[in-house]
Coordinates of C-alpha atoms and ligand atoms in Angstrom, one line a residue:
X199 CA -15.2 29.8 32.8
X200 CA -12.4 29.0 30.8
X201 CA -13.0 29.5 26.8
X202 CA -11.4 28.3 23.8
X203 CA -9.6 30.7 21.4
X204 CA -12.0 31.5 19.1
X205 CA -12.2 32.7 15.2
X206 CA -12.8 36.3 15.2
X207 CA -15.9 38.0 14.2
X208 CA -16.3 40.4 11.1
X209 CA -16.3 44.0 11.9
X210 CA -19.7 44.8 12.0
X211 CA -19.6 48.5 12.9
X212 CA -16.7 51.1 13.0
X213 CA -17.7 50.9 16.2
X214 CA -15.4 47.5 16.8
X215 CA -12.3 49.6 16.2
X216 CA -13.0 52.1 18.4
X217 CA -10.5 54.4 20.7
X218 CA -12.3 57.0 22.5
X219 CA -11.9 59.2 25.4
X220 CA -15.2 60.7 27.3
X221 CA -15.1 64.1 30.1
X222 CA -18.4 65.3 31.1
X223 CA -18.5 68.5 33.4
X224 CA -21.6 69.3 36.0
X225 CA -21.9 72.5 37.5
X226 CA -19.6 75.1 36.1
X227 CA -20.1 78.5 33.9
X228 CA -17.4 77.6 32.2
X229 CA -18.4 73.9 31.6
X230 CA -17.9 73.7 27.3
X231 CA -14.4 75.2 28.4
X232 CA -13.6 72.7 31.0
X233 CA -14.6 69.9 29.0
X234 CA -12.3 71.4 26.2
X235 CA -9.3 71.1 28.2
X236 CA -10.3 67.9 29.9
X237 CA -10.7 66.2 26.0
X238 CA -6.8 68.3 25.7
X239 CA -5.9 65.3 28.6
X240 CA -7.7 62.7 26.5
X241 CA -6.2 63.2 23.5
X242 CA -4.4 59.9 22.7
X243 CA -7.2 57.8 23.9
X244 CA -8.0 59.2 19.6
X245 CA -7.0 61.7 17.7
X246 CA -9.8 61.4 14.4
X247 CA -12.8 63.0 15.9
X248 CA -13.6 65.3 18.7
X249 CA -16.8 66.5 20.0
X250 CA -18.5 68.6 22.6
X251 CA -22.3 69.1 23.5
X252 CA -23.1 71.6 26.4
X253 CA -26.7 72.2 27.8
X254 CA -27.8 75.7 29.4
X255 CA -30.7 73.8 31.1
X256 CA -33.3 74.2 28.4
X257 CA -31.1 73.8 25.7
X258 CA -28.4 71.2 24.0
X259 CA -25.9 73.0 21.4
X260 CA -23.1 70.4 19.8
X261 CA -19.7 71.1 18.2
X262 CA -18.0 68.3 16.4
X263 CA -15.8 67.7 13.7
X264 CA -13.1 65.6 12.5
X265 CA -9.3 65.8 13.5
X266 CA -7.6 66.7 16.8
X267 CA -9.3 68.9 19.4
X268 CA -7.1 71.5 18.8
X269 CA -8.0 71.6 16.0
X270 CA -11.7 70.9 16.0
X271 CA -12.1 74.0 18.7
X272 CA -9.8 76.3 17.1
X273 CA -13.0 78.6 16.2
X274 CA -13.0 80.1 19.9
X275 CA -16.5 81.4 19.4
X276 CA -18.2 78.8 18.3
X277 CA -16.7 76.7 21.6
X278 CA -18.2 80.0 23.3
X279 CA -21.4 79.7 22.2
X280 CA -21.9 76.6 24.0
X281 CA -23.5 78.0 27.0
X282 CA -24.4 76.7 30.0
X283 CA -23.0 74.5 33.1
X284 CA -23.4 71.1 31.8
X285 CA -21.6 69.4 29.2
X286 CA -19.8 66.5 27.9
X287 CA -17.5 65.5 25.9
X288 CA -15.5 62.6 23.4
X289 CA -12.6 62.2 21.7
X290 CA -12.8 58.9 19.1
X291 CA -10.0 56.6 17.0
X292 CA -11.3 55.0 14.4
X293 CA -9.8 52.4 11.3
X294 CA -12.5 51.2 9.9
X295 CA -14.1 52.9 6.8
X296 CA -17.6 54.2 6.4
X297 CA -19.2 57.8 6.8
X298 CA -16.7 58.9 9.7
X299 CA -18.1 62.3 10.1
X300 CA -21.3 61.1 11.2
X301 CA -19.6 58.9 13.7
X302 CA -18.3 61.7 15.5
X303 CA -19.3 61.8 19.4
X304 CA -21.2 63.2 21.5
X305 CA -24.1 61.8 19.0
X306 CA -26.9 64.0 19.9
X307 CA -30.7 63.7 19.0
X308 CA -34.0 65.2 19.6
X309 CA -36.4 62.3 21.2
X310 CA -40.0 63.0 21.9
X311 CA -38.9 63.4 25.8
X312 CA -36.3 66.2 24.9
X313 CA -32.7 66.3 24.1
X314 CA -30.6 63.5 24.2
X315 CA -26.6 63.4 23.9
X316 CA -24.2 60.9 24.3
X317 CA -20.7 59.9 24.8
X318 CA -19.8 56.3 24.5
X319 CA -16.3 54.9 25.4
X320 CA -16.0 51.0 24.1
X321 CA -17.7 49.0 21.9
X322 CA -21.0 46.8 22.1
X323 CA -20.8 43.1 20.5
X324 CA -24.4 42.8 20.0
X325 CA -24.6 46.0 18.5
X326 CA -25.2 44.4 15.1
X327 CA -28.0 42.2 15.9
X328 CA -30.1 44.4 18.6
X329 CA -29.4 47.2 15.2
X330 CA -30.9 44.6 12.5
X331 CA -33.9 44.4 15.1
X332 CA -34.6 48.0 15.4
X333 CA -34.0 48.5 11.8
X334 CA -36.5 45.5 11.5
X335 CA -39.0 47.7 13.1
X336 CA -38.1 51.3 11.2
X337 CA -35.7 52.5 12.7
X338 CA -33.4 54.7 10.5
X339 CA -29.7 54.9 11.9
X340 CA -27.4 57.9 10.5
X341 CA -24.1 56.6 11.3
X342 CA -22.6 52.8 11.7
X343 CA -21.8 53.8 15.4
X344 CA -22.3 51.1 17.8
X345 CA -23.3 54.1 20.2
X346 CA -26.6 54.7 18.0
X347 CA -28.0 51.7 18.9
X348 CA -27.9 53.3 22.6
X349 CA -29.5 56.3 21.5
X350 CA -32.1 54.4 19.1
X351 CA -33.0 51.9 22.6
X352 CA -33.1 55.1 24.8
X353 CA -36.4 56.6 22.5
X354 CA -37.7 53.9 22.6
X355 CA -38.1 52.4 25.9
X356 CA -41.2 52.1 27.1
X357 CA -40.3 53.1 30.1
X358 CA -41.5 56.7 32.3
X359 CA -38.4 57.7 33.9
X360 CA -35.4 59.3 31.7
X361 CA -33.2 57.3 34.3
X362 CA -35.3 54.4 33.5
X363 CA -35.0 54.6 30.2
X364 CA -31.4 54.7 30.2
X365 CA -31.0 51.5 32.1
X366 CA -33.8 49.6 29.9
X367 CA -31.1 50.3 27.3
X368 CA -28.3 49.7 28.6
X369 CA -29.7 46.0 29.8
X370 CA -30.0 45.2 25.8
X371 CA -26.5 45.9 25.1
X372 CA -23.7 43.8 25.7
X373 CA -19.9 44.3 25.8
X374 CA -17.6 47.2 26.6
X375 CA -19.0 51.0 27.7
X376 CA -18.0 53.7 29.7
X377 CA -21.0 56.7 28.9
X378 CA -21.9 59.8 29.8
X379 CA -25.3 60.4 28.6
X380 CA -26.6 64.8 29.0
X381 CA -29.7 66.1 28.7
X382 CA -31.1 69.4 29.2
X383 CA -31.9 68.5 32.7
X384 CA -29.9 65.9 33.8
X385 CA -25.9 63.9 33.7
X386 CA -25.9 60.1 33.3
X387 CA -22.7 58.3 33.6
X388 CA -22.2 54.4 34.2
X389 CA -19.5 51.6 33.2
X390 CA -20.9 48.4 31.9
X391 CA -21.1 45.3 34.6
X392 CA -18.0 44.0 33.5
X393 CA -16.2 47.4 34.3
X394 CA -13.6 47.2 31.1
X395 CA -13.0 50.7 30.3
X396 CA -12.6 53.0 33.0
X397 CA -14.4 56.2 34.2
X398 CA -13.7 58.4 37.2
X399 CA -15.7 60.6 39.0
X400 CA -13.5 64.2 40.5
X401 CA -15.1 67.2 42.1
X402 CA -14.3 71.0 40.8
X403 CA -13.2 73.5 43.7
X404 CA -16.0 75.7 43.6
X405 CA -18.2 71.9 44.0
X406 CA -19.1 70.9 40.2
X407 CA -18.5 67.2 39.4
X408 CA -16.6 66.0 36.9
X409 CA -16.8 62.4 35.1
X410 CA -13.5 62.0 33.1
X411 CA -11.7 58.5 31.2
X412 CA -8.5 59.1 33.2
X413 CA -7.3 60.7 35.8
X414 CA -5.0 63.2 34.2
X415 CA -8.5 65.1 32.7
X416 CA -9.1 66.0 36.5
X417 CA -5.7 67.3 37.5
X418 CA -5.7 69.5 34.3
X419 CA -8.6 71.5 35.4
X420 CA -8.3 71.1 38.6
X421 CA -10.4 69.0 40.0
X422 CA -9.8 66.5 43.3
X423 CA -10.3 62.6 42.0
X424 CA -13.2 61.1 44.3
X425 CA -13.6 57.9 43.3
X426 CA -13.5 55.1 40.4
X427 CA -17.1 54.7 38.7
X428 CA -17.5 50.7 40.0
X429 CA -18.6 48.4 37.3
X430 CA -22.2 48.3 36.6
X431 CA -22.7 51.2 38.3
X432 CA -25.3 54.2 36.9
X433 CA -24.2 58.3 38.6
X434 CA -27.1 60.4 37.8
X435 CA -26.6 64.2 38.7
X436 CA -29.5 66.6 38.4
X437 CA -30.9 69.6 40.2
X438 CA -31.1 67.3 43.7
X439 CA -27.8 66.6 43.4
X440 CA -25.7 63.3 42.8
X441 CA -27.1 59.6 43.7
X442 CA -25.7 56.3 42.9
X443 CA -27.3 52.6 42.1
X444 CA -27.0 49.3 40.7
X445 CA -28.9 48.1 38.4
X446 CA -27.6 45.0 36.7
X447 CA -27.4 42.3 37.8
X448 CA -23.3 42.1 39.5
X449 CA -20.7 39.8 37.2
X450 CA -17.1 39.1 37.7
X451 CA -15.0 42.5 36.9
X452 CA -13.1 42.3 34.1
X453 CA -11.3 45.6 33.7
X454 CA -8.8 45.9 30.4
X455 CA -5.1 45.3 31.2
X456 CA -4.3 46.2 28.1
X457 CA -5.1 49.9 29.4
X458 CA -2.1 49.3 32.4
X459 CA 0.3 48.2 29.2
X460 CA -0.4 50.5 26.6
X461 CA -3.3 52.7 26.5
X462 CA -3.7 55.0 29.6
X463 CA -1.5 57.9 30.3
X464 CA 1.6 56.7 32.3
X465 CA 0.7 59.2 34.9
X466 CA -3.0 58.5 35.3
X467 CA -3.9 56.8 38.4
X468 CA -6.1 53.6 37.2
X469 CA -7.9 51.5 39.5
X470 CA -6.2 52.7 42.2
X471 CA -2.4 52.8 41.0
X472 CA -0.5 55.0 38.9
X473 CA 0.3 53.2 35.3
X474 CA 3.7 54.9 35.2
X475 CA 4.9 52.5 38.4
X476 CA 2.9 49.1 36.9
X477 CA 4.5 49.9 33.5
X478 CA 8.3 50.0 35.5
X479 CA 7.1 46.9 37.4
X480 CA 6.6 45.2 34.1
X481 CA 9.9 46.1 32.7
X482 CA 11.5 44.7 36.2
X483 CA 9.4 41.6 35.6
X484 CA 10.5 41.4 32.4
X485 CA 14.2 41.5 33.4
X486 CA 13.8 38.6 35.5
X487 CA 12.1 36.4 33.3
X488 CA 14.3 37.6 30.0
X489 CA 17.1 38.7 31.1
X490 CA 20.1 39.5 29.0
X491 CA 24.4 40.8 29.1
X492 CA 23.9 44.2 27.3
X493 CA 25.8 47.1 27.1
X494 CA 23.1 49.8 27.6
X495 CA 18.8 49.7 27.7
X496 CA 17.0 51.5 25.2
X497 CA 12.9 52.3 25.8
X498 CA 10.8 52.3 22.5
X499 CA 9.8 56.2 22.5
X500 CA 7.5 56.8 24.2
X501 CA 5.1 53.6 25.1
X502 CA 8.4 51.9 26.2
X503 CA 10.0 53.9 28.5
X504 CA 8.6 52.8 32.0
X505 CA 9.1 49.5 31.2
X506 CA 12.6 50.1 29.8
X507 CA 13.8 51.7 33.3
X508 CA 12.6 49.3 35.2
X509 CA 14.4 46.6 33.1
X510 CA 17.8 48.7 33.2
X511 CA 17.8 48.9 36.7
X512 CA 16.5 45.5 37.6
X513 CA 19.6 43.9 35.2
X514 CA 22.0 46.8 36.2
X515 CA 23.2 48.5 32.7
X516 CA 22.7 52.2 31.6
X517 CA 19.6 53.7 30.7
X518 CA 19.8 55.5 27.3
X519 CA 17.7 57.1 24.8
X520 CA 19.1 55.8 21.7
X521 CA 16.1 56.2 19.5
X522 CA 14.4 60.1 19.4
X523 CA 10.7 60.6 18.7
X524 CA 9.6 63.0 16.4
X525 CA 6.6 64.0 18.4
X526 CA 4.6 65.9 15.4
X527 CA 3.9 62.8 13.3
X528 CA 0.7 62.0 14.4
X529 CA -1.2 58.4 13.7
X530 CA -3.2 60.7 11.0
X531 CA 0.1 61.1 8.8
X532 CA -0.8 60.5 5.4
X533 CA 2.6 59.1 2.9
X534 CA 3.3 61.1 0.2
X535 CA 2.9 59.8 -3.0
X536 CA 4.6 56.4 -4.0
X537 CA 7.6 57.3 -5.4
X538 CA 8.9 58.6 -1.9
X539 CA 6.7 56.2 0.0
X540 CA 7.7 53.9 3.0
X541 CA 9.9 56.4 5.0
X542 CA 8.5 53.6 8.1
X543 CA 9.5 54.2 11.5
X544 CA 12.1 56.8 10.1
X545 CA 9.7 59.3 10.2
X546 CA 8.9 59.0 14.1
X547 CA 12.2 57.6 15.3
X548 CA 16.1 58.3 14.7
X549 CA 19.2 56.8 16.6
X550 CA 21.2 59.2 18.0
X551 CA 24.8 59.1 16.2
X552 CA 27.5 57.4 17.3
X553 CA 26.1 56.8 21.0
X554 CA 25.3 52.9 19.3
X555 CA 28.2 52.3 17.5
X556 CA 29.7 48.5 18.5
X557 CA 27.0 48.6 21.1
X558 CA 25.2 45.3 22.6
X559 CA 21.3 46.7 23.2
X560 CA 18.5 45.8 24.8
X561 CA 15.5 47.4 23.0
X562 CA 12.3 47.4 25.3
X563 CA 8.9 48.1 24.1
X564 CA 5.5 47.5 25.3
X565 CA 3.7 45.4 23.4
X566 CA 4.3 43.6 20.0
X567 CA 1.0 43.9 17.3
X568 CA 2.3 43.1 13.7
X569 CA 6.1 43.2 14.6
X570 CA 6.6 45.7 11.7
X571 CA 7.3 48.3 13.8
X572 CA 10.4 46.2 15.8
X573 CA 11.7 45.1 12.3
X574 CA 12.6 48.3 11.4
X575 CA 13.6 49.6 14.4
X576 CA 16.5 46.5 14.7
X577 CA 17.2 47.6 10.8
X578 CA 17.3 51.3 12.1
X579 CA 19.5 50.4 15.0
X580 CA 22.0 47.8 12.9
X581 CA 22.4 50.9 10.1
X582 CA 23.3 52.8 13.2
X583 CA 26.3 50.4 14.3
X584 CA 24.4 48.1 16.9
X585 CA 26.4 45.1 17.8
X586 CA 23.5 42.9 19.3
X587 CA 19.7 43.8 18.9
X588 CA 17.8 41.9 21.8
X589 CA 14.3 42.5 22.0
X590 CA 12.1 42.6 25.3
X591 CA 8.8 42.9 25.2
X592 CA 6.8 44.2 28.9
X593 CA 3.6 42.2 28.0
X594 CA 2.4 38.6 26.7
X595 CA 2.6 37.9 23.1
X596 CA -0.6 39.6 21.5
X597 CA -3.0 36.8 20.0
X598 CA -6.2 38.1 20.0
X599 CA -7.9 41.3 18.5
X600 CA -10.0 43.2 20.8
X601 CA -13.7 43.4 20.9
X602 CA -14.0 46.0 23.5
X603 CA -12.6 49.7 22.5
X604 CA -8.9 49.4 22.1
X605 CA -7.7 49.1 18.5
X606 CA -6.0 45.7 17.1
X607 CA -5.4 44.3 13.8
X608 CA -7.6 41.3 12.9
X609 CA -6.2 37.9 14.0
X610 CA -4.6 37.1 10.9
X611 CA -2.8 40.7 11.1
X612 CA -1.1 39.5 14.9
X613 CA 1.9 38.0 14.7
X614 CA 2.0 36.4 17.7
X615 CA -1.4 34.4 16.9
X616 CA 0.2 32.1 13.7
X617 CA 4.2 32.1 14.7
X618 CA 6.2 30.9 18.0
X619 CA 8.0 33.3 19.5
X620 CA 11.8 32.2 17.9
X621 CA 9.6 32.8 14.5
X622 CA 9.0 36.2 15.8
X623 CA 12.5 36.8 16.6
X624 CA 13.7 35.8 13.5
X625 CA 11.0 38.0 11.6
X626 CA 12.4 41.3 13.4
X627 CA 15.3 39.9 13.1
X628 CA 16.6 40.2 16.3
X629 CA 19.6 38.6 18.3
X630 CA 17.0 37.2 20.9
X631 CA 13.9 38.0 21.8
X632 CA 11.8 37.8 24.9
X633 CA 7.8 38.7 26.4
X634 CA 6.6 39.3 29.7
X635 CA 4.7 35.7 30.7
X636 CA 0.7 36.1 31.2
X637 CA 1.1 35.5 35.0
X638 CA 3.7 38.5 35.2
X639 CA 1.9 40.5 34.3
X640 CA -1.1 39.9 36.2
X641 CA 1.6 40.2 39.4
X642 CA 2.6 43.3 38.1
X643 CA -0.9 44.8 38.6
X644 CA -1.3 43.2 41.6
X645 CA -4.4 41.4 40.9
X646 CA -7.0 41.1 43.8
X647 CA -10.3 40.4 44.0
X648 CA -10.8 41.9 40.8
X649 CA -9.9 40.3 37.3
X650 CA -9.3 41.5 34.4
X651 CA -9.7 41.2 30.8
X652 CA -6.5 39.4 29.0
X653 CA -8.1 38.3 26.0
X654 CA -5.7 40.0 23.7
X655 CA -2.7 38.1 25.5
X656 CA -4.6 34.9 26.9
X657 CA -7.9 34.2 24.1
X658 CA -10.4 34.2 27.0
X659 CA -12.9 36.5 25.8
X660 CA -15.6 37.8 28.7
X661 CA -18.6 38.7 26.7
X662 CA -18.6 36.1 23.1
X663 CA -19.1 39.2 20.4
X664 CA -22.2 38.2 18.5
X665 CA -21.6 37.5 15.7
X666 CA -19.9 34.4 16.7
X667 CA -23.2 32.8 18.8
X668 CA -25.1 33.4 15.3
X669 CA -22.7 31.9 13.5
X670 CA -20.4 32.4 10.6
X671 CA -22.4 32.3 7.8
X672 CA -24.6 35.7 7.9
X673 CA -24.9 38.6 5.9
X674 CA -23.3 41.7 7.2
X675 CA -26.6 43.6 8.0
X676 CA -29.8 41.3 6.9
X677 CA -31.9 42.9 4.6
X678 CA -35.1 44.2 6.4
X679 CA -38.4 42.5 5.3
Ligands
AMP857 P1 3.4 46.7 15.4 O1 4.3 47.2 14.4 O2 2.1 46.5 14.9 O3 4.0 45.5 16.1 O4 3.2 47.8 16.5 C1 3.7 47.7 17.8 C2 3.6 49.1 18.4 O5 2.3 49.6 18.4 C3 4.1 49.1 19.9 O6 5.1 50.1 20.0 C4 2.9 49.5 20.7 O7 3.3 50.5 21.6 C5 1.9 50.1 19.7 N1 0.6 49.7 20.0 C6 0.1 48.6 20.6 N2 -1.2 48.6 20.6 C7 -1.7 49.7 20.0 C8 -2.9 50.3 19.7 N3 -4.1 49.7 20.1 N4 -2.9 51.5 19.1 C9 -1.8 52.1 18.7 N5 -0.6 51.6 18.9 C10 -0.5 50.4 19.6

């Protein structure tokens, strides 16, 4: 069904920003360890929060805490003293405001049936109104995670089974999640029906299993990739070993393209290619499309560099890397104080002298959110000497926010959704400027059977988020009576 670009909701949750990465780790001494490196692997699926709960079989012990995982785990005994064979583990991105360190994944609770921890990649759009109904009955919430809701639905389920119980919840949310869900006894990981995040499933040499976001999680710790999680599909691993269902009722796949342009690892193998040789692919589309006479090719460190190959070979000029990432300026960089404010993109990225000078270029970059970050860069690389700027872009223009775990700017915020594209141009200020169409890149992934979710590029949103079937006019969260 085709839908009509639609105004987009208010954040109800922090939950709607969300960037996470989830590893979970079955049958290994050193599982807290494993999952420590895997999360290492994960890292720029968010870098604000890091987690890890492991379970010994009779208990569940947590370590979380705000920042990088490094960081977070730099108290080597403490990540020691998470005994036992089982555990998972999140990393989380976050914008919005609220109490963050309460956000921080694995959330874990004690339920009457037990322990209960879990590890939630994307984002629910009926989070708010199945919360104002729990909270309508007493429920008390801690954090203003989507995930809780989960956990909140889990308790309460009237049904016998754990597994059961699990699945009665996940039927009354709707929307985007890749989980892992641990308890003292048992592994639970699934992907919603719509499949939009990904989750893998790898196997440890010794014959532990291993549930990781990506791919490159697995070859870190050594582990042989088995197969992708399908969508809908619940992987419960106890003591009997590992079986498989599917519960939900089967929908059309709509797995996140974005994810191929932008947010996996390039050398993670998604869906069953590597995103390095998609990303080239979109640069060579690109080139045919938008092509232009330049001098040399110069990627956007680093999220533009496949793409920028494959659009230097495909138009036959040089390959260079004009612009040199800093690589310790992390997205958590806080500005100094005003006075010495607005250092920009100078802080992560600086031409390299006189290799521009009189130059025509072709700057390639991955996708375009605000267009702040192109503006400077063309001002960076006209300072430098550039003769002509010409902008390429390896995706569609971006006109809608995301409602299902990947970070983007409200509409108003997207450039691409209030200007045409020679607006655009003109705003960077760039000689010319040119995107990938939608129906490249779908070729460039090679789109089966399966779809996939475009709504950032095309409007065509999935799942509707919630708040836009109740309509515009309601309070953030409805007072309980
Ligand atoms: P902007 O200045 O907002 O146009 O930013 C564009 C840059 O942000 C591009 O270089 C992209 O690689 C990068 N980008 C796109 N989407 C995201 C995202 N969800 N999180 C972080 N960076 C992103």
């Amino acid at each position: 069904m085709s839908l009509p670009i639609l105004d987009e909701p208010r954040t109800p949750f922090d939950g709607f920003r969300d960037e996470c990465g989830v590893v979970g780790i079955w049958g290994h001494a050193e599982a807290a360890n494993l999952a420590y490196l895997g999360l290492h692997a994960l890292q720029h699926r968010g870098q604000e929060g890091a987690g890890i709960v492991a379970s010994d079989g009779l208990q569940l012990r947590a370590m979380r805490g705000q920042g990088l995982v490094a960081d977070v785990f730099r108290d080597r005994d403490a990540l020691e003293a998470l005994a036992g064979s089982r555990a998972i583990g999140h990393v989380r991105y976050s914008t919005a405001g609220g109490n963050e360190a309460a956000n921080v994944q694995p959330l874990m609770v004690r339920y009457g049936g037990g322990g209960l921890a879990i590890a939630h990649n994307g984002n629910y759009v009926n989070a708010r109104s199945v919360r104002e109904e729990l909270e309508a009955e007493g429920a008390i919430f801690q954090s203003s995670s989507d995930t809780e809701v989960l956990v909140h639905l889990v308790a309460r389920s009237r049904q016998r089974s754990f597994v059961n119980r699990v699945v009665d919840a996940l039927a009354r949310v709707q929307g985007a999640g890749s989980v892992l869900v641990l308890t003292e006894r048992m592994m639970l990981a699934t992907r919603d029906p719509h499949g939009f995040r990904p989750l893998v499933l790898g196997q440890l040499p010794g014959g532990g299993w291993v549930f990781a976001s990506e791919t490159p999680a697995l070859d870190l710790i050594g582990a042989t990739f088995v197969r992708d999680l399908s969508p809908g599909e619940v992987v419960v691993v106890d003591q009997d070993g590992l079986t498989s269902f599917h519960p939900f009722p089967r929908t059309k796949p709509r797995a996140c393209i974005f994810e191929y342009v932008y947010f996996s690892r390039p050398d993670t193998m998604l869906w069953g290619k590597d995103v390095y040789s998609v990303r080239r692919e979109l640069g060579r589309r690109l080139a045919q499309e938008q092509p232009c006479d330049v001098d040399m090719v110069l990627p956007v460190p680093d999220s533009g560099v496949a793409a920028a190959l494959g659009f230097a070979r495909e138009i036959q000029a040089p390959f260079e890397l004009g612009l040199i990432r800093n690589h310790y300026v992390g997205r958590s960089f806080i500005e100094p104080n005003q006075r010495i404010r607005d250092f920009g993109v100078k802080l992560k990225l600086n031409p390299v002298p006189g290799l521009l000078t009189g130059q025509r270029v072709a700057v390639v970059d991955d996708s375009l959110v605000r267009g702040t970050t192109c503006r400077k860069i063309v001002r960076l690389l006209r300072a430098a000497g550039v003769a002509e700027v010409h902008l390429r872009i390896a995706a569609p223009p971006t006109v809608g926010p995301c409602w299902y775990g990947i970070d983007t700017p409200t509409r108003e915020e997207l450039i691409a959704s209030r200007n045409e594209i020679e607006e655009i141009g003109r705003f960077v200020g760039a000689d010319s400027i040119g995107y990938l169409s939608l129906q490249g890149l779908h070729a460039a992934v090679h789109e089966g059977e399966d779809g996939f979710c475009d709504a950032c590029f095309s409007g065509q949103y999935p799942v509707l988020h919630d708040d836009l079937q109740r309509g515009p006019q309601l309070p953030l969260f409805a007072e309980s009576t």
